[in-house]
Short mmCIF file of C-alpha atoms in Angstrom, two decimals:
data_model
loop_
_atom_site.label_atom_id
_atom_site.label_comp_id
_atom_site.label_asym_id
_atom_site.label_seq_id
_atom_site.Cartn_x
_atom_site.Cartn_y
_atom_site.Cartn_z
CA UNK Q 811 104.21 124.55 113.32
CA UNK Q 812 104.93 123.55 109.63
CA UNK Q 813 108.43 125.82 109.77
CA UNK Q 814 109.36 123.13 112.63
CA UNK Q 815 107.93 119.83 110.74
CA UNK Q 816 110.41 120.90 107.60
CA UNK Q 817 113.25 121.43 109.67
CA UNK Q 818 112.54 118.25 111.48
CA UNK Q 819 111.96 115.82 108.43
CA UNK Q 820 115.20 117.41 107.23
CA UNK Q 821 117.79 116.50 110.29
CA UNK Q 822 115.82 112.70 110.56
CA UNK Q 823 117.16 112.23 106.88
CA UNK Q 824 120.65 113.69 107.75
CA UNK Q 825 120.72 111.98 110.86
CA UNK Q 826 119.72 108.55 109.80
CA UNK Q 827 121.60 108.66 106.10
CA UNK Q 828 124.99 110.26 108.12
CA UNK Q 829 124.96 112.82 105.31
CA UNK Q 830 126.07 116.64 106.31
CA UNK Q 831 123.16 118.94 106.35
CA UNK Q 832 124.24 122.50 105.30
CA UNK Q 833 121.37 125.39 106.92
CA UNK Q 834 121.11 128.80 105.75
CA UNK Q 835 118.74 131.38 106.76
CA UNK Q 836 117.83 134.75 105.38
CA UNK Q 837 115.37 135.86 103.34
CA UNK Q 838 114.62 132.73 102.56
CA UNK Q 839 115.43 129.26 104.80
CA UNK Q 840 118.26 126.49 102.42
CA UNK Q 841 118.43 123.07 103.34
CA UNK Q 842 121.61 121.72 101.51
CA UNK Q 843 122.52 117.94 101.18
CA UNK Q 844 125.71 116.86 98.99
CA UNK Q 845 125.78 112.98 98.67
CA UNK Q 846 127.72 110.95 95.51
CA UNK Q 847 128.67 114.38 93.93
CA UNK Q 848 124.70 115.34 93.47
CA UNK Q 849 123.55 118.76 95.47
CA UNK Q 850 120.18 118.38 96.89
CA UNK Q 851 119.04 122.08 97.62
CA UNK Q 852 115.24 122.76 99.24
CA UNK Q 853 114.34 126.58 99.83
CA UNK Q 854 111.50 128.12 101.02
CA UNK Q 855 109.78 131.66 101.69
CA UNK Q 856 109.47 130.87 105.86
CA UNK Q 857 106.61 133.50 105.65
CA UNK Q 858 104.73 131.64 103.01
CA UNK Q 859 105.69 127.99 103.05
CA UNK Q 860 103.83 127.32 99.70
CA UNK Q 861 106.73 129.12 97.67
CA UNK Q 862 109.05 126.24 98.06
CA UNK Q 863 111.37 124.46 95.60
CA UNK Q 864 113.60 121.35 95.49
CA UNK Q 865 116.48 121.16 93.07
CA UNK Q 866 118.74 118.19 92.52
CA UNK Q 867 121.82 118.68 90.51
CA UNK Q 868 125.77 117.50 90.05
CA UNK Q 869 128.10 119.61 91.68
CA UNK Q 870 129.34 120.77 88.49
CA UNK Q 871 126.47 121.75 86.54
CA UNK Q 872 127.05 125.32 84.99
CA UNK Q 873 124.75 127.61 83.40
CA UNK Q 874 121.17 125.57 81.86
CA UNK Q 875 121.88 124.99 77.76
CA UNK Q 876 118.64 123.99 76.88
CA UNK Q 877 115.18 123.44 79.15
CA UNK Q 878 111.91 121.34 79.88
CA UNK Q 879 108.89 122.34 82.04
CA UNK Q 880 105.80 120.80 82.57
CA UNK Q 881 103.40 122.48 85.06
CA UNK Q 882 101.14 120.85 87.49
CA UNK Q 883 97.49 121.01 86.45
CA UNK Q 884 95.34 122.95 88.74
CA UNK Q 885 91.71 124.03 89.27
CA UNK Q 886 91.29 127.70 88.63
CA UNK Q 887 94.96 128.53 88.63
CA UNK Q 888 97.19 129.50 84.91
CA UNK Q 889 99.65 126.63 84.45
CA UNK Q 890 103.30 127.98 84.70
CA UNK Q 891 104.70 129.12 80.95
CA UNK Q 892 106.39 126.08 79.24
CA UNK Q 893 109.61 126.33 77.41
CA UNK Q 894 110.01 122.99 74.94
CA UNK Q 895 112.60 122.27 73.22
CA UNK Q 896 112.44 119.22 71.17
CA UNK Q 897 116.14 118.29 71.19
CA UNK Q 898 116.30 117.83 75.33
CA UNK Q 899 116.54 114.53 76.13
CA UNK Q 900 115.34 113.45 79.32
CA UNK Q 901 113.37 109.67 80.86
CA UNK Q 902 109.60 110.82 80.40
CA UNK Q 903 109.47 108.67 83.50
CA UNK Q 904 109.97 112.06 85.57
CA UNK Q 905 106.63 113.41 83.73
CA UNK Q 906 104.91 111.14 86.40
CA UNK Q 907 106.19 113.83 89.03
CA UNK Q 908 103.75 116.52 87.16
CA UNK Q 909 100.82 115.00 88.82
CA UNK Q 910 102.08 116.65 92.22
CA UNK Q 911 104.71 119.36 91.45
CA UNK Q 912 105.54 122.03 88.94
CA UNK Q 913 108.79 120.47 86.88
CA UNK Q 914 111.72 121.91 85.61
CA UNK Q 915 114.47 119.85 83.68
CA UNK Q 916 117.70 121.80 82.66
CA UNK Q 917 120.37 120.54 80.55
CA UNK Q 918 123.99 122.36 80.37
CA UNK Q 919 126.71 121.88 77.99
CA UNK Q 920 128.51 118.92 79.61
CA UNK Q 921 124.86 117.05 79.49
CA UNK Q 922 124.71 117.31 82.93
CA UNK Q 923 120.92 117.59 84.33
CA UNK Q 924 118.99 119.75 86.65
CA UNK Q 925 115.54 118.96 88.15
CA UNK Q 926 113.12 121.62 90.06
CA UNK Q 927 110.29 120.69 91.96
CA UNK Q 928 108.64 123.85 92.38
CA UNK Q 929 105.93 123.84 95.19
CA UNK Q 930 107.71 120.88 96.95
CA UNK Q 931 106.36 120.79 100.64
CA UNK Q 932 107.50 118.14 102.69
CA UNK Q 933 104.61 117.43 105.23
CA UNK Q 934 106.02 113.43 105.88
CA UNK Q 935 108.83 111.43 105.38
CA UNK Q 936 107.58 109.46 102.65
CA UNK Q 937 106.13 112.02 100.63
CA UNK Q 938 109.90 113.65 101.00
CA UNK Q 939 112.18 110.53 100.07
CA UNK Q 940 109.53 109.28 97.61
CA UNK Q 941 110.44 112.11 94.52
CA UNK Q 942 113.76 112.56 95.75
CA UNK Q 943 114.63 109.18 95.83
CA UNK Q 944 112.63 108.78 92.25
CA UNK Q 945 114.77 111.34 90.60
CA UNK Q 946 117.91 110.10 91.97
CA UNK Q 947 117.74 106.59 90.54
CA UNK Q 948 115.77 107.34 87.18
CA UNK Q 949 119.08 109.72 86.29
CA UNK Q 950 121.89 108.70 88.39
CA UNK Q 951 121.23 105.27 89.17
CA UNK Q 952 121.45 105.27 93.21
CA UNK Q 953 118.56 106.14 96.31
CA UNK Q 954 119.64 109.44 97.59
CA UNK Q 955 118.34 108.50 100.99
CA UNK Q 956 117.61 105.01 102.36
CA UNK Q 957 114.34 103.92 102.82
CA UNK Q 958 114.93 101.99 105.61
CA UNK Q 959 113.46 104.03 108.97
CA UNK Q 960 115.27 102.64 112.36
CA UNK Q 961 113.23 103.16 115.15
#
């Protein structure tokens, strides 16, 4: 039931924001959005939903320069190893995404940036657009998807 939810939630948003939805199944199941030149890539393990991670990134970004992560506290469970480097600049306004998500910020040589949700799954349409939407105006300025819902 929660394989058909994600694929759901996923063709609402490229239905009602008329952006192409790319699908790919294999190993693992790749929902691919391209909208203003930023990628918006969610993959997941279809036999075990909870390994599931949504990147956002220009088109263009190459190989990650420098990193940031910042794990999600949980009960009873080691906190993901955290690479810091103090020279990566990034708005510590994404920090507030921590409380729900594991986060990864990369940084390549053209200063382009890369953010990771890892453990992203999308069980309603708010708590979808919500982070994406968050990330896509804190570093690029625009709502990736439009908050408006037409009935």
């Amino acid at each position: 039931m929660e394989l058909k939810k994600i694929d759901t939630i996923w063709h609402f948003f490229a239905t009602q924001n008329q952006v192409f939805l790319k699908k790919e199944v294999s190993q693992d199941v790749h929902y691919i959005f391209k909208k203003n030149d930023i990628q918006l890539s969610h993959f997941f393990n279809p036999k075990f939903v909870g390994q599931s991670s949504l990147c956002m990134a220009p088109v263009a970004f190459e190989m990650a320069v420098q990193s940031y992560a910042a794990g999600q506290k949980k009960f009873g469970f080691p906190a993901p190893p955290v690479k810091v480097h103090k020279k990566l600049f990034f708005p510590r306004d994404l920090l507030k995404l921590t409380a729900n998500y594991n986060l990864y910020v990369e940084k390549d040589r053209f200063n382009h940036f890369r953010v990771t949700l890892d453990g992203f799954i999308p069980r309603n349409i708010r708590q979808t657009y919500q982070p994406i939407n968050f990330i896509s105006q804190t570093l690029w300025g625009f709502r990736y998807f439009s908050e408006t819902i037409k009935n």
